[in-house]
JSON list of C-alpha atoms in Angstrom, two decimals:
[
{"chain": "X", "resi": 376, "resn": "UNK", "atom": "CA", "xyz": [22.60, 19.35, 9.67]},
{"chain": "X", "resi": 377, "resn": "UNK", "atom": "CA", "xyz": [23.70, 17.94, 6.22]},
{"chain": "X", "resi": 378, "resn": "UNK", "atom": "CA", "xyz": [24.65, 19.89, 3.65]},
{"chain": "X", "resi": 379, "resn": "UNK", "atom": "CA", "xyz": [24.76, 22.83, 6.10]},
{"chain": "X", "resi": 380, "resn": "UNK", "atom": "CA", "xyz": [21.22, 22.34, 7.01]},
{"chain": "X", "resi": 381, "resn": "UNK", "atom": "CA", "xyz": [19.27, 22.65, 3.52]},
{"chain": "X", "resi": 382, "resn": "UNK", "atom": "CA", "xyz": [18.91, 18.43, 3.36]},
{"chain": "X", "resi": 383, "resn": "UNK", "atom": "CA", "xyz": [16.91, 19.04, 6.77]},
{"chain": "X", "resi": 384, "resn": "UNK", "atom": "CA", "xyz": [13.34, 19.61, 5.67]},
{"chain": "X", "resi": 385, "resn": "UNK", "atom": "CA", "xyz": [14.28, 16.96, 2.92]},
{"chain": "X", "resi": 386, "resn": "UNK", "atom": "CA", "xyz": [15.55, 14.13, 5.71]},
{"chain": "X", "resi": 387, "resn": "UNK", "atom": "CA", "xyz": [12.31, 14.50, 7.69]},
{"chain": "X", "resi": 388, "resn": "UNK", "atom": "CA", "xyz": [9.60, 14.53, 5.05]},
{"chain": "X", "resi": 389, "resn": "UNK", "atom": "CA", "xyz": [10.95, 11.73, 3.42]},
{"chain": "X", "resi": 390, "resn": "UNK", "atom": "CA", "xyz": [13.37, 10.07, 5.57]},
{"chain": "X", "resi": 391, "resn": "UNK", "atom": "CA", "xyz": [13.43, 6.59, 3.42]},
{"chain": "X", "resi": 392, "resn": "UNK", "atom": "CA", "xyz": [13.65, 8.62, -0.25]},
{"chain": "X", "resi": 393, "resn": "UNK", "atom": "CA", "xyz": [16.53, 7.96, -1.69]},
{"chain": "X", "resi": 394, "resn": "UNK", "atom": "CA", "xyz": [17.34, 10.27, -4.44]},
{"chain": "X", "resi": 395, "resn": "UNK", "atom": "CA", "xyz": [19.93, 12.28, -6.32]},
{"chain": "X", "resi": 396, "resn": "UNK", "atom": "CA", "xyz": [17.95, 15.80, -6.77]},
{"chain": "X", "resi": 397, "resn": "UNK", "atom": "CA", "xyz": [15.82, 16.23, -3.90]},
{"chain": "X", "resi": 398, "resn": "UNK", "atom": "CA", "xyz": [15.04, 19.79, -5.33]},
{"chain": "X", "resi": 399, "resn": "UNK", "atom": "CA", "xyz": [12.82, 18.03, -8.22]},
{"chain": "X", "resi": 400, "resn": "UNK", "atom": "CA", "xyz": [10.34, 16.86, -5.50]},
{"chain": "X", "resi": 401, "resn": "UNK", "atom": "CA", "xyz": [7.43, 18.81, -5.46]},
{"chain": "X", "resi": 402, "resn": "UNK", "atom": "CA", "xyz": [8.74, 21.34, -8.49]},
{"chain": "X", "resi": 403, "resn": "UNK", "atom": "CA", "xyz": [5.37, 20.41, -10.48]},
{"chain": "X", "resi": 404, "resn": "UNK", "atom": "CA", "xyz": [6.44, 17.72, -13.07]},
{"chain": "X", "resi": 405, "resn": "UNK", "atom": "CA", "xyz": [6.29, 14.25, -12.48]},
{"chain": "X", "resi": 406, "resn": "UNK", "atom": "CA", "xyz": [9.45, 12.66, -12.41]},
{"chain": "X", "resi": 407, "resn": "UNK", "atom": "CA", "xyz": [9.53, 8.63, -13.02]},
{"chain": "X", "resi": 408, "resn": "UNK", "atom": "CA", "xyz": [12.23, 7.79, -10.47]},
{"chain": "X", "resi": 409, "resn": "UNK", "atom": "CA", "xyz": [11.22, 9.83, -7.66]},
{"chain": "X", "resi": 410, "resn": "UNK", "atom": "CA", "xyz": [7.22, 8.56, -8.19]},
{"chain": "X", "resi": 411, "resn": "UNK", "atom": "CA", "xyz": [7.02, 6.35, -5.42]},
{"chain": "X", "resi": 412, "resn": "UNK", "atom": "CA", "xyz": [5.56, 5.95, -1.68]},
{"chain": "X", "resi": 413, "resn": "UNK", "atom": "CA", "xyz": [8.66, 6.93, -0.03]},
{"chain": "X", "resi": 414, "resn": "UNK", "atom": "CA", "xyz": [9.36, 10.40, -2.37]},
{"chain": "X", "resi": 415, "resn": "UNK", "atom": "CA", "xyz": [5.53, 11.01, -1.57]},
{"chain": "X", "resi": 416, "resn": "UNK", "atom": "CA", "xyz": [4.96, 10.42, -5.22]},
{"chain": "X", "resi": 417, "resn": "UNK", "atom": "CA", "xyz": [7.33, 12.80, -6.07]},
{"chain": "X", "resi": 418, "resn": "UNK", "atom": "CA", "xyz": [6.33, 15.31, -3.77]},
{"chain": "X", "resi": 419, "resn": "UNK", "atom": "CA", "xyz": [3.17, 15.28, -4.84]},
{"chain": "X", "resi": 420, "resn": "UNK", "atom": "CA", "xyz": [3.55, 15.90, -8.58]},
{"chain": "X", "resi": 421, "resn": "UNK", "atom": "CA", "xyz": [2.97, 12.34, -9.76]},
{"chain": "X", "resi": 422, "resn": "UNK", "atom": "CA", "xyz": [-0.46, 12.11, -7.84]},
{"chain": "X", "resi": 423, "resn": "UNK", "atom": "CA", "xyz": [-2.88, 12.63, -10.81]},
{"chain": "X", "resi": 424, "resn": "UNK", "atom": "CA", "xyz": [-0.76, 10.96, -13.18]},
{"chain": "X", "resi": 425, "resn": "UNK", "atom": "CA", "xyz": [-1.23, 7.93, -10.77]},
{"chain": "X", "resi": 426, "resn": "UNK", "atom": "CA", "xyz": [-4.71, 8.19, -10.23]},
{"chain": "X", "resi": 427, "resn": "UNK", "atom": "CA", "xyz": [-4.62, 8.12, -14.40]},
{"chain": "X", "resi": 428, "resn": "UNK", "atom": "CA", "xyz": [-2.50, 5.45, -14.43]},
{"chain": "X", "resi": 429, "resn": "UNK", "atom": "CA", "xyz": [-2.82, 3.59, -10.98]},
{"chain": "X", "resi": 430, "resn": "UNK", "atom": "CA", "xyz": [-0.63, 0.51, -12.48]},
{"chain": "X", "resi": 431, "resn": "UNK", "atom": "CA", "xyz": [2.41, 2.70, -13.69]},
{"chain": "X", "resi": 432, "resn": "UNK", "atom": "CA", "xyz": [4.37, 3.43, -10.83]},
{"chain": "X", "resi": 433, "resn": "UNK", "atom": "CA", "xyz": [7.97, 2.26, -9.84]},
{"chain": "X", "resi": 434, "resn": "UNK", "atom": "CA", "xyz": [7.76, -1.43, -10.12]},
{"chain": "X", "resi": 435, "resn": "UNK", "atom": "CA", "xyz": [4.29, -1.32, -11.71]},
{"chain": "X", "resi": 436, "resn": "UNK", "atom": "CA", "xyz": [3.56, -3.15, -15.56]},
{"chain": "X", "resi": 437, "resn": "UNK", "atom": "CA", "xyz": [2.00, 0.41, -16.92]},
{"chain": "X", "resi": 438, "resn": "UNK", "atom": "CA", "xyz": [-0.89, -1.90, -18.09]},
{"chain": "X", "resi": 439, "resn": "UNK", "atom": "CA", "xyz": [-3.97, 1.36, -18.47]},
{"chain": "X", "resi": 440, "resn": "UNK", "atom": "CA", "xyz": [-0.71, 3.41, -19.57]},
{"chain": "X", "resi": 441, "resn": "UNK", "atom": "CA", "xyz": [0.37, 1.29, -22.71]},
{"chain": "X", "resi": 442, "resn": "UNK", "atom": "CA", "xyz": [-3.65, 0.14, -23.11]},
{"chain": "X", "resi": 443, "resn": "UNK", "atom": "CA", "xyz": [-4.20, 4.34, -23.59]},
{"chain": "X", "resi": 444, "resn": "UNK", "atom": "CA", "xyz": [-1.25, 4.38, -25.87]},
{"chain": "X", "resi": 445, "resn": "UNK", "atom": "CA", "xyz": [-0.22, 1.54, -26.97]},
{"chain": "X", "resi": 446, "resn": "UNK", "atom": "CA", "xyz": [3.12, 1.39, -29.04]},
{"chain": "X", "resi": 447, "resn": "UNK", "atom": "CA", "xyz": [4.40, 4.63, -26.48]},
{"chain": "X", "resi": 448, "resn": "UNK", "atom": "CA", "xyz": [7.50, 2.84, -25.38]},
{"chain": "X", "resi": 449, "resn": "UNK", "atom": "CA", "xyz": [9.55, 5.22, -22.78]},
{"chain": "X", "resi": 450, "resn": "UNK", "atom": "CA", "xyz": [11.32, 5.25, -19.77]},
{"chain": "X", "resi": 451, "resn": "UNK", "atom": "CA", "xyz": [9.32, 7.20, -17.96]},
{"chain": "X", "resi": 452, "resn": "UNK", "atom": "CA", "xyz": [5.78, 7.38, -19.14]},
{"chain": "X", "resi": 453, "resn": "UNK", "atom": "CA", "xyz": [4.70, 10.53, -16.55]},
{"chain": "X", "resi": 454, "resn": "UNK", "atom": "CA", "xyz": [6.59, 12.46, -19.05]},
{"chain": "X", "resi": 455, "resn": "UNK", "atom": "CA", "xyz": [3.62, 11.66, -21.85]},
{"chain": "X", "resi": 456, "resn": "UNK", "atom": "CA", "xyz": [0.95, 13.98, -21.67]},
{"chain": "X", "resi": 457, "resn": "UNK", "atom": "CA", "xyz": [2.45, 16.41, -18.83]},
{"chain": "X", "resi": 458, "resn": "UNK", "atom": "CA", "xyz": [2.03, 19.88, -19.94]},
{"chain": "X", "resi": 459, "resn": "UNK", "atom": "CA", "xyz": [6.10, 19.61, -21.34]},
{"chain": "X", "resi": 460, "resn": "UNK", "atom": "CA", "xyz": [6.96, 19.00, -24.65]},
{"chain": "X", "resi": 461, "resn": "UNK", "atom": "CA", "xyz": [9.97, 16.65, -24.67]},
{"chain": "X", "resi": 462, "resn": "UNK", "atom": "CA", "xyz": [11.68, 16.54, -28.05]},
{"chain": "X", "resi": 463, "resn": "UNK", "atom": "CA", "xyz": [14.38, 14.12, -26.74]},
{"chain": "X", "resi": 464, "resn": "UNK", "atom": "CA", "xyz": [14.17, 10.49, -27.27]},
{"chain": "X", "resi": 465, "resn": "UNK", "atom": "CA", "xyz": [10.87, 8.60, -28.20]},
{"chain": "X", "resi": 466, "resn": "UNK", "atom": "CA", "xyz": [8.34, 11.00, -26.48]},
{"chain": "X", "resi": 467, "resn": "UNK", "atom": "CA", "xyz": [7.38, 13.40, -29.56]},
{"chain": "X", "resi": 468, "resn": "UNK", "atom": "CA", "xyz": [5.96, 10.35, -31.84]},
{"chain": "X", "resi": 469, "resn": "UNK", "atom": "CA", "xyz": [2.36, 9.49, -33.08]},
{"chain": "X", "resi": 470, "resn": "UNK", "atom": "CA", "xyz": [1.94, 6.60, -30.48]},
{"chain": "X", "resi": 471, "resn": "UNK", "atom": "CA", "xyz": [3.17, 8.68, -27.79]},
{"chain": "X", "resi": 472, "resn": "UNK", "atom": "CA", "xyz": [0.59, 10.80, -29.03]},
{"chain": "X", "resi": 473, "resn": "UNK", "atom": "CA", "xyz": [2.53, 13.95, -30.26]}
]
């Protein structure tokens, strides 16, 4: 097994996901990079942010996103409005919506 066996359960899920924490799939938050088909929308935590925002995925133009809040520019939007305040960057601003 890789990694002495604990990449196993990882490998089969999501054989084609490519990422550099495989732990944050499925931890409960959203994660931008890991929100797409082959990370099973990030295990499963990006699934109502998507059905929210069906055009803001990996790849996506975030259209209903920036429509909702317009002016919110960030790398990764899932982190608006997830339950986590995030004090870094541009995410704590009035069109981010606080």
């Amino acid at each position: 097994g890789w990694d002495g066996g604990d990449c196993n359960d990882f490998n089969m899920k999501y054989p084609d996901c490519h990422v550099d924490v495989p732990n944050f799939l499925g931890n409960g938050l959203c994660t931008g990079e890991y929100n797409s088909e082959e990370c099973g929308w990030d295990g499963g935590d990006c699934i109502d942010f998507n059905t929210k925002y069906p055009d803001c995925y990996i790849g996506g133009d975030c259209a209903s996103f920036n429509a909702t809040f317009p002016g919110c520019r960030v790398d990764i939007p899932s982190s608006i409005a997830n339950g986590v305040c995030n004090v870094v960057g541009e995410y704590n601003t009035e069109e981010c919506g606080w």
